[in-house]
Coordinates of C-alpha atoms and ligand atoms in Angstrom, one line a residue:
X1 CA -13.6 -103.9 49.6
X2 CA -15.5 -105.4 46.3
X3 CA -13.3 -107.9 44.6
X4 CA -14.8 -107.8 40.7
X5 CA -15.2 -110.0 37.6
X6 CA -13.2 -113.0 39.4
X7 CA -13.6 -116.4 38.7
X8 CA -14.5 -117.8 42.1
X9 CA -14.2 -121.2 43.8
X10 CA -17.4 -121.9 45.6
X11 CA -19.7 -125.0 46.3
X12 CA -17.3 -126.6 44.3
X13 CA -17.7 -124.8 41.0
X14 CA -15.7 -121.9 39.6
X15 CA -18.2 -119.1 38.7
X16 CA -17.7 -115.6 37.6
X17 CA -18.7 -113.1 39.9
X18 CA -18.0 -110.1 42.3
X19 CA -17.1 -110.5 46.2
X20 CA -17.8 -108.0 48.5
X21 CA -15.9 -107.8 52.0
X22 CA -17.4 -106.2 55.3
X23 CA -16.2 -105.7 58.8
X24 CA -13.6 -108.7 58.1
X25 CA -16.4 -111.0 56.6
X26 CA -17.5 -112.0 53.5
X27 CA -21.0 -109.9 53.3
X28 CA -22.2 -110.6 49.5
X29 CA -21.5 -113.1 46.4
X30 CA -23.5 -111.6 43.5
X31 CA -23.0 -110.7 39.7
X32 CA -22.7 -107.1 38.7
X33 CA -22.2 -105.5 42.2
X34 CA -21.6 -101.7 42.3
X35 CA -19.1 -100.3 44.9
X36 CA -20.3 -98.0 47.6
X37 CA -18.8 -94.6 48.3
X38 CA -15.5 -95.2 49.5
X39 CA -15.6 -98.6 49.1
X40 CA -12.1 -100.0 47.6
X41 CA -12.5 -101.8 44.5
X42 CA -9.9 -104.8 43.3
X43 CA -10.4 -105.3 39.3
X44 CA -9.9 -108.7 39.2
X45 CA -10.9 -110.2 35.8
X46 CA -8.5 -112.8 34.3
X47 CA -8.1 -113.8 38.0
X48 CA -9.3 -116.4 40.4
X49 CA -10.5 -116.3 43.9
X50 CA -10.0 -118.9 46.0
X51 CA -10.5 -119.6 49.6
X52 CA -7.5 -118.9 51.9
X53 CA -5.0 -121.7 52.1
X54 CA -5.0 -123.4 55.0
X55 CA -1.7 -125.4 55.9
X56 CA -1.7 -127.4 59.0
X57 CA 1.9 -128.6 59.1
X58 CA 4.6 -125.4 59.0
X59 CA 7.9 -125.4 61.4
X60 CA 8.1 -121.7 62.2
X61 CA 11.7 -122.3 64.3
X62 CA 10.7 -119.5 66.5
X63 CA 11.5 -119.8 69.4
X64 CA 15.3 -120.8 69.2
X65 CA 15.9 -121.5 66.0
X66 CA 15.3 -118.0 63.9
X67 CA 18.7 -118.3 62.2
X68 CA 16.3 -120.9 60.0
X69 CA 12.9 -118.6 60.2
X70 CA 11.6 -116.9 62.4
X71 CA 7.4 -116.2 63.1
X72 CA 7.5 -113.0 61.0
X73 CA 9.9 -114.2 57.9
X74 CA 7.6 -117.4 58.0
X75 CA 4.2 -115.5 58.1
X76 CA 5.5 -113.4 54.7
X77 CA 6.9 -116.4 53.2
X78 CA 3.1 -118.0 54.0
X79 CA 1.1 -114.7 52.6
X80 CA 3.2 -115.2 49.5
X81 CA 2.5 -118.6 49.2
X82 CA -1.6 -117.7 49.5
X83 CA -1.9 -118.9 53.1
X84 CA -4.0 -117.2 55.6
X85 CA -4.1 -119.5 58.1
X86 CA -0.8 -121.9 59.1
X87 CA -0.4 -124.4 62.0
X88 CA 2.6 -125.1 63.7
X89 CA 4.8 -127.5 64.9
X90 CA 5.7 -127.6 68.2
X91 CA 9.2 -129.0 67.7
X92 CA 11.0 -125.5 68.8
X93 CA 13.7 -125.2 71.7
X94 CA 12.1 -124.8 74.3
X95 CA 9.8 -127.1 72.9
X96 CA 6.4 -125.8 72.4
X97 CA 4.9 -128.0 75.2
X98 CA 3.4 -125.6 78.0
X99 CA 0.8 -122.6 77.6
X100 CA 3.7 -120.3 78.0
X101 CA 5.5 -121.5 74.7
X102 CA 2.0 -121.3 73.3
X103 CA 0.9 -117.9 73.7
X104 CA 4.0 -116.8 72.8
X105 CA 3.9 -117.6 69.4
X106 CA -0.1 -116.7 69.4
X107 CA 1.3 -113.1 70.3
X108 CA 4.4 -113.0 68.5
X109 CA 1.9 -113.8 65.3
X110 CA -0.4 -111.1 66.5
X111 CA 2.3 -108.5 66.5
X112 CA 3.4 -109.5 62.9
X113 CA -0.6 -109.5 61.9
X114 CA -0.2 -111.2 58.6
X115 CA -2.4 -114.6 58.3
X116 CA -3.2 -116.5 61.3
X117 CA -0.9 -118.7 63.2
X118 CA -2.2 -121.5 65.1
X119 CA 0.4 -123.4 67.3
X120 CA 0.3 -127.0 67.6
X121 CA 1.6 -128.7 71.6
X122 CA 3.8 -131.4 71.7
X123 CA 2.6 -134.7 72.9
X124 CA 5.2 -135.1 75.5
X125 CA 7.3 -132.7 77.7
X126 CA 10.6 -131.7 75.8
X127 CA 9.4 -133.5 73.1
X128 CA 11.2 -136.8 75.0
X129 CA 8.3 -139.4 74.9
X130 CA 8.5 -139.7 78.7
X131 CA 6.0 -137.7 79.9
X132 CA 2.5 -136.2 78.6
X133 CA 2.7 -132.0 78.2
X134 CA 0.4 -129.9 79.7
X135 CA -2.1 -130.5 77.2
X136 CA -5.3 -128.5 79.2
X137 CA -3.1 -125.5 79.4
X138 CA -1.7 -125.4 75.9
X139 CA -5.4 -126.2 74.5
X140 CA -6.7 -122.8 76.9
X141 CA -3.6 -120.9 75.7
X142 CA -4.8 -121.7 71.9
X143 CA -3.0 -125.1 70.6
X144 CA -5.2 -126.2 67.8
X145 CA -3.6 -130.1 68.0
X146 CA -1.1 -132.1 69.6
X147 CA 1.7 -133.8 67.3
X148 CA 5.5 -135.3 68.3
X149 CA 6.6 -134.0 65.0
X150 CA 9.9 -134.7 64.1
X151 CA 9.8 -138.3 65.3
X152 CA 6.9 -140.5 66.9
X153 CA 5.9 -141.1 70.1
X154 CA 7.9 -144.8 70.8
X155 CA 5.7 -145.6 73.8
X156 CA 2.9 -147.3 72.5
X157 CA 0.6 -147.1 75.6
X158 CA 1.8 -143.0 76.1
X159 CA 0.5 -142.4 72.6
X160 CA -2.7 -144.3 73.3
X161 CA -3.2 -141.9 76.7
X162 CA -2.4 -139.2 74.3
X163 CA -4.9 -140.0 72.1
X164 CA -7.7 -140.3 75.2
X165 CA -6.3 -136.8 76.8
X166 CA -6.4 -135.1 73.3
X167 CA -9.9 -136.3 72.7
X168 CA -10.8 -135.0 75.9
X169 CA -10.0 -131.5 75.4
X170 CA -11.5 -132.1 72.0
X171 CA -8.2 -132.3 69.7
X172 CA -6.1 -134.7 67.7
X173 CA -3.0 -136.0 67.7
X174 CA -1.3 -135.1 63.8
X175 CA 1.1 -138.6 63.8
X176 CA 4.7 -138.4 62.7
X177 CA 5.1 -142.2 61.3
X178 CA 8.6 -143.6 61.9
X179 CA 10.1 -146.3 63.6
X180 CA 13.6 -145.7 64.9
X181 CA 14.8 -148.9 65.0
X182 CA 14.2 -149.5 61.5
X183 CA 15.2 -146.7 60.1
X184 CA 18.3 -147.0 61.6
X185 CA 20.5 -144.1 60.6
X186 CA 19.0 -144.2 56.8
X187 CA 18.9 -140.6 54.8
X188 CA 17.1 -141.7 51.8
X189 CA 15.0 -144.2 50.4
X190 CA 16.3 -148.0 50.3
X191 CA 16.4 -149.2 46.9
X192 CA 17.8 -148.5 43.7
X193 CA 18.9 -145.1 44.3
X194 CA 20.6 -145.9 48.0
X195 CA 22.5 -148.7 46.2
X196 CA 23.8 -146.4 43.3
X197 CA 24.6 -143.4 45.9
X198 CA 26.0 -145.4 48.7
X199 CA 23.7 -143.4 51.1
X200 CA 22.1 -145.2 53.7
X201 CA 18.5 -146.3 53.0
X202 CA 15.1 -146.3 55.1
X203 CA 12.8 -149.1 54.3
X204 CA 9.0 -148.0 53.7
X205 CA 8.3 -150.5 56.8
X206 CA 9.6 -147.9 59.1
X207 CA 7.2 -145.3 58.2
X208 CA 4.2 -147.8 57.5
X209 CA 4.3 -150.1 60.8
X210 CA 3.7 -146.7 63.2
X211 CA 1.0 -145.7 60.5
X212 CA -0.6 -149.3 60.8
X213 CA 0.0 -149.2 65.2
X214 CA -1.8 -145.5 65.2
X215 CA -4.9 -146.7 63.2
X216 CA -4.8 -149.4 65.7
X217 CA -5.1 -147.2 68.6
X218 CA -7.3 -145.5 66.4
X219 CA -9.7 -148.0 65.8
X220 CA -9.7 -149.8 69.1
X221 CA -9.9 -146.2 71.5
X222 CA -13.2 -145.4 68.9
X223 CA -11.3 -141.8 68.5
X224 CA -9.6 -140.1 65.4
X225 CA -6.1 -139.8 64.7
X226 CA -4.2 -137.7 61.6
X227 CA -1.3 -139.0 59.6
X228 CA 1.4 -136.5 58.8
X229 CA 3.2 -136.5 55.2
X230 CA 2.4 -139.8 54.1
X231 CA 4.7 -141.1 51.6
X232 CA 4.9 -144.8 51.0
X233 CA 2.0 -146.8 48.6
X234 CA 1.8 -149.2 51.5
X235 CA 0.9 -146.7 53.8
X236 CA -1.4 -145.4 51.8
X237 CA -2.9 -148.6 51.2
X238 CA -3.5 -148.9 55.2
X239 CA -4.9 -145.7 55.7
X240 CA -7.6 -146.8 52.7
X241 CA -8.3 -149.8 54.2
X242 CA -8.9 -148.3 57.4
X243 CA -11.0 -145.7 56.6
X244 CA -13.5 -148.5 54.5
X245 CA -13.9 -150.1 57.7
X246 CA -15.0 -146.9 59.6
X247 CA -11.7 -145.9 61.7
X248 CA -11.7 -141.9 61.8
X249 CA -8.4 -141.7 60.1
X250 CA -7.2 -138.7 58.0
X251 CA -4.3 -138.2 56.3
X252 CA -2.0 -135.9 54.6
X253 CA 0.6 -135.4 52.2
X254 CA 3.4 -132.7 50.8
X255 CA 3.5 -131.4 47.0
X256 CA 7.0 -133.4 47.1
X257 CA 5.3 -136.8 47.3
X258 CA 3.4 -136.5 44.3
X259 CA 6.3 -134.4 42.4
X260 CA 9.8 -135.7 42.9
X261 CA 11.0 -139.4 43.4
X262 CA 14.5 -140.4 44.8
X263 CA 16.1 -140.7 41.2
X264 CA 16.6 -136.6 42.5
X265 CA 19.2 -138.0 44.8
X266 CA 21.3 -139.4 42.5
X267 CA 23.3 -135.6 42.0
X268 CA 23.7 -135.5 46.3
X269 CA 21.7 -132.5 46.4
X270 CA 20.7 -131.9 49.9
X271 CA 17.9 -130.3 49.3
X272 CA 16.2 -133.5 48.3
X273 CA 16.9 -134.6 51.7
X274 CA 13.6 -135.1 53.6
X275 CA 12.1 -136.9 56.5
X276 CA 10.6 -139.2 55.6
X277 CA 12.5 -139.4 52.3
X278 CA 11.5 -139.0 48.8
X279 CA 10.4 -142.8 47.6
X280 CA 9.8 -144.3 44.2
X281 CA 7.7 -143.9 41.6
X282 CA 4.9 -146.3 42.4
X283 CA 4.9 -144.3 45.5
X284 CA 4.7 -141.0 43.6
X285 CA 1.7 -142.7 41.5
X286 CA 0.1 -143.7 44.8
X287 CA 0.1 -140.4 46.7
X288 CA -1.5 -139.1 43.3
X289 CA -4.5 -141.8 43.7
X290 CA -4.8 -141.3 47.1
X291 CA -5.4 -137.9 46.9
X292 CA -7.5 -138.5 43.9
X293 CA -9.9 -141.2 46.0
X294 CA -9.8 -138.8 49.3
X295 CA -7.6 -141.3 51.2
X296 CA -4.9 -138.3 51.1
X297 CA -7.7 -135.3 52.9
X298 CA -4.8 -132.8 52.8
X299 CA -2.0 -131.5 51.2
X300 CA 0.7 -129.6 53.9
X301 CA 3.7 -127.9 53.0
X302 CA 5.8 -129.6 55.9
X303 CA 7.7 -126.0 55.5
X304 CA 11.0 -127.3 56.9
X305 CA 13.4 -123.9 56.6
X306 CA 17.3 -124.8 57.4
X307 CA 20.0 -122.5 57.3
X308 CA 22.2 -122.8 54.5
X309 CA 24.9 -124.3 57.3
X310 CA 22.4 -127.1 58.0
X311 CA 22.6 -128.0 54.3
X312 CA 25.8 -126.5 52.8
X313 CA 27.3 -130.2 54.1
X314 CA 27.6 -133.7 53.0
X315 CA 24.3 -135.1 52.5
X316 CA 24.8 -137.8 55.7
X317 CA 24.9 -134.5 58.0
X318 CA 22.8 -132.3 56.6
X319 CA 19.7 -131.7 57.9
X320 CA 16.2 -133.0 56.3
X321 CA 13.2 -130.5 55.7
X322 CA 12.0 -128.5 52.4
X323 CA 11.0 -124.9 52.7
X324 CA 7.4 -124.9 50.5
X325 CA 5.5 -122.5 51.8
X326 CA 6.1 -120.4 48.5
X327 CA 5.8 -123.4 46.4
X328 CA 3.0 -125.1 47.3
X329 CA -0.3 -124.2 45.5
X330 CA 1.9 -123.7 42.2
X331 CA 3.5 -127.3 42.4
X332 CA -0.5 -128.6 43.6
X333 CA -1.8 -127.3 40.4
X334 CA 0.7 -127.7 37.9
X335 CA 0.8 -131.5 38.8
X336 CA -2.7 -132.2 40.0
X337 CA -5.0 -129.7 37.9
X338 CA -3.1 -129.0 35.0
X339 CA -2.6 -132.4 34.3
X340 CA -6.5 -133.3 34.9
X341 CA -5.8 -135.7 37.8
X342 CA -8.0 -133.0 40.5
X343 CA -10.3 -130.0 39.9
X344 CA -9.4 -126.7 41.2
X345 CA -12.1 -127.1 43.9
X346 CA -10.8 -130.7 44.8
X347 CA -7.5 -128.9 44.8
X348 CA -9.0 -126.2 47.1
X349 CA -10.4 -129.1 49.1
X350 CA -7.3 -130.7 49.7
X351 CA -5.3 -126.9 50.7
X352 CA -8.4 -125.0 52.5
X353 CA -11.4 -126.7 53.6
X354 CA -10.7 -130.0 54.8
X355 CA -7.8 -128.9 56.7
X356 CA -10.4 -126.5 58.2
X357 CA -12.7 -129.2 59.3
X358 CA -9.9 -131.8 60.6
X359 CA -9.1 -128.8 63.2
X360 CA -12.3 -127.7 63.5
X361 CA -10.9 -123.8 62.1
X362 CA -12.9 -120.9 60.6
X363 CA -12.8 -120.6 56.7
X364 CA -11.9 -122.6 54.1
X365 CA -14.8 -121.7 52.1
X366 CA -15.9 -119.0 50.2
X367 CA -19.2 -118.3 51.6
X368 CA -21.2 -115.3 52.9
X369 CA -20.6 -114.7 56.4
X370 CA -17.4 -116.3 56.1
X371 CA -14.6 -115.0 57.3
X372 CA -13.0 -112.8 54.2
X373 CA -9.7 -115.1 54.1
X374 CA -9.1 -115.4 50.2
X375 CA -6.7 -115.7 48.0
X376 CA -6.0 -114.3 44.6
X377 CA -4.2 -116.4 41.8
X378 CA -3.1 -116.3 38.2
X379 CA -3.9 -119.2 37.1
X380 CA -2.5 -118.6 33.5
X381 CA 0.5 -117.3 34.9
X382 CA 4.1 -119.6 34.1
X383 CA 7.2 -118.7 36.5
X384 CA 10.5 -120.0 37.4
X385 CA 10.7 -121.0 40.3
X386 CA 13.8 -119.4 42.3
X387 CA 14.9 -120.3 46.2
X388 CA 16.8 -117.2 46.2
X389 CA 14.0 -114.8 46.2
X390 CA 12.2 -116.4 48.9
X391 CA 10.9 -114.4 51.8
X392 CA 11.4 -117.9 53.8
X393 CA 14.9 -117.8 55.3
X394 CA 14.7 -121.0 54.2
X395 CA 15.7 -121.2 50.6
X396 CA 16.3 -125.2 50.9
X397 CA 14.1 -126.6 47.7
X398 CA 14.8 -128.8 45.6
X399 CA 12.6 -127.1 42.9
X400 CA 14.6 -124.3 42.0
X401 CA 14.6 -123.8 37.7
X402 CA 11.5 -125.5 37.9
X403 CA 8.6 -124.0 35.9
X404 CA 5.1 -124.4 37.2
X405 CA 1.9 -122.3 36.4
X406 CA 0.2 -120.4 38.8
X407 CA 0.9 -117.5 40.3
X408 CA -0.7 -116.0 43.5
X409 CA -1.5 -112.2 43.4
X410 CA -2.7 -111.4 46.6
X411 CA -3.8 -112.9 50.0
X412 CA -6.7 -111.3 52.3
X413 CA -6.9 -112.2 55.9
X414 CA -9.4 -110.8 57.4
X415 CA -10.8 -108.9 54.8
X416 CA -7.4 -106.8 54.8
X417 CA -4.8 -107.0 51.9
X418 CA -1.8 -109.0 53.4
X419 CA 0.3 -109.3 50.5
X420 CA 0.0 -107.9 47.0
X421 CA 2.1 -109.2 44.1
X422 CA 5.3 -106.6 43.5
X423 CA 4.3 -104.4 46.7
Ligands
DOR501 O1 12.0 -133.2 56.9 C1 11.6 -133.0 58.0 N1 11.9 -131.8 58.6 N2 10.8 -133.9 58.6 C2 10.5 -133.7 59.9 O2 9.8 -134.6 60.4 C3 10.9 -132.6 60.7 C4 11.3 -131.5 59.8 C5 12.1 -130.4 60.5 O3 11.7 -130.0 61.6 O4 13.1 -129.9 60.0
ZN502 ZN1 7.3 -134.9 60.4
ZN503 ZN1 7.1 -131.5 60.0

């Protein structure tokens, strides 16, 4: 396949040229390249080719909870969304802490053959923070991390073994921050908007002290550690500060930190609700500068699907999680590059490559010999977005009427067309 006359994101610079694909790889970058007999050609002019997104934090809900998603409905939702290669989280029923759970969904994703699907083990069996998984046998089977997602590991000297049994089958642990205690029962955000709703708040503290305990462990074990959707300034501030002083700390955040604050909560639309919760504006302000300063090295999706039972219910009950697979890189560059806080290629940093290097994955850049993962965007391109034409079966978003820019047109895995635009 020769993708023509794109604009394409590579070495950090967006450059016009043509791409040609080979036996799954990337085989040539060059101006004016003329197909070969047979060869399929992809007019691409006006368009922009960037490398495949990578997202390391998706809940697939498969297996046992596909009235939310499923693997396949979450692998087309991805494709749409530009993703070629997702990671998930283990916090399935049974709980995706043995080699068995693992292969499953590495075969269940082979079957569906749309992007790559890389499962991530839990840190403890049954995800109940009692007794360390399997973690050899999930690693063999193909886990890419471990992480407790969904809540943190409350045994401090557990997580610390975790962190020495991860390193030695060369992973890390991704670290869901919050501390139970604290939190307490809270849905939202303490402050302002808690008050005015009456809903129960969550102090920043709670997601910030088991930020501050896992650099600890960090720092004192000599051995990384990855903090999942970081939302607070104060955590923020920790992970900077840590990472001055030399502790291998990365960090990510979601397109809902640096888009939404809790003033969204005020209407009780459950959709906002989100673990951990949507926070202020000087939070808002301080994701943006953290992913501006590369404190913030990734932006996920957290793809949470619920079924609309899980949210169709008073906002106390209902469950927390956004679905933003399909929202992702549009939300990314309508607030971050359109509004001249990150280049596309810092952008493409933050969705693609340093994901890639945190895990150690193939991809991420577009370079020959690469594997052909790319993805295809209208940058130019305004749209509505609209929940309801989802190919999640999660249409839980609270960004529905929103209008953003950017538009992705296609997704290549492998050097194969996954998803085209209208097809
Ligand atoms: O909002 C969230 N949803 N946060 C989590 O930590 C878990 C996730 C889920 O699994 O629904
Ligand atoms: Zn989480
Ligand atoms: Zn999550």
């Amino acid at each position: 396949m020769l993708i023509k006359n794109a604009e394409v994101c590579r070495n950090h610079k967006l450059e016009t040229c043509d791409v040609r694909l080979k036996d799954g790889r990337i085989a040539e970058i060059k101006k004016n390249l003329s197909p070969s007999e047979g060869e399929k050609v992809v007019e691409a002019k006006g368009l922009t080719l960037l490398p495949g997104f990578i997202d390391m934090h998706v809940h697939l809900r498969e297996p046992g909870f596909e009235h939310k998603e499923d693997i396949a409905s979450g692998c087309r939702a991805a494709v749409k969304g530009g993703f070629t290669q997702i990671c998930c989280m283990p916090n399935t029923n049974p709980v995706t802490d043995n080699k068995v759970v693992v292969s499953y969904i590495k075969n269940r994703a082979r079957e569906v053959n749309l992007c790559k699907v890389h499962p991530i083990g839990a840190i403890t069996k049954g995800q109940n923070g009692e007794e360390l998984s399997a973690i050899g046998g999930m690693k063999a089977a193909g886990a890419v991390a471990l992480s407790e997602d969904g809540k943190s590991v409350v045994n401090t000297k557990l997580m610390a073994n975790a962190m020495l049994y991860a390193s030695d089958f060369s992973m890390k642990c991704l670290c869901h921050c919050e501390d139970l205690s604290l939190v307490d029962g809270g849905v939202v955000n303490e402050g302002y908007y808690s008050t005015l709703t009456g809903l129960k708040g969550s102090v920043r503290a709670a997601e910030d002290i088991i930020i501050a305990r896992e650099i600890c462990l960090a720092e004192s074990l000599h051995l990384p550690v990855h903090i999942c959707h970081v939302s607070t300034y104060s955590g923020i501030q920790l992970i900077r500060e840590a990472k001055a002083r030399g502790v291998e700390v990365t960090a990510e955040t979601c397109p809902h930190y640096f888009t939404l604050t809790d003033a969204v909560i005020e209407h009780f639309d459950t959709n906002t609700k989100v673990n951990p919760p949507l926070r202020e504006e000087k939070d808002r302000l301080a994701v943006i500068e953290g992913l501006r300063d590369g404190t913030l090295d990734c932006i996920v999706t957290d793809h949470a699907p619920h079924h609309e039972d899980d949210k169709n219910v008073e906002y106390n009950l209902a469950a927390f999680g956004i679905s933003g697979l399909e929202t992702s890189f549009a939300l990314g560059y309508t607030q971050l590059v359109k509004s001249g806080i990150l280049s596309l290629p810092a952008l493409m940093e933050k969705m693609s490559e340093n994901p890639a290097r945190i895990l150690s994955l193939e991809g991420g850049k577009i370079e020959v010999g690469e594997r052909a993962d790319l993805t295809l965007v209208d940058l130019n391109e305004a749209w509505t977005i609209d929940p309801a034409k989802f190919l999640s079966k999660g249409k839980n978003s609270p960004f529905g009427g929103r209008n953003v820019f950017g538009k992705v047109k296609m997704t290549v895995v492998d050097g194969e067309i996954k998803y085209e635009e209208g097809k």
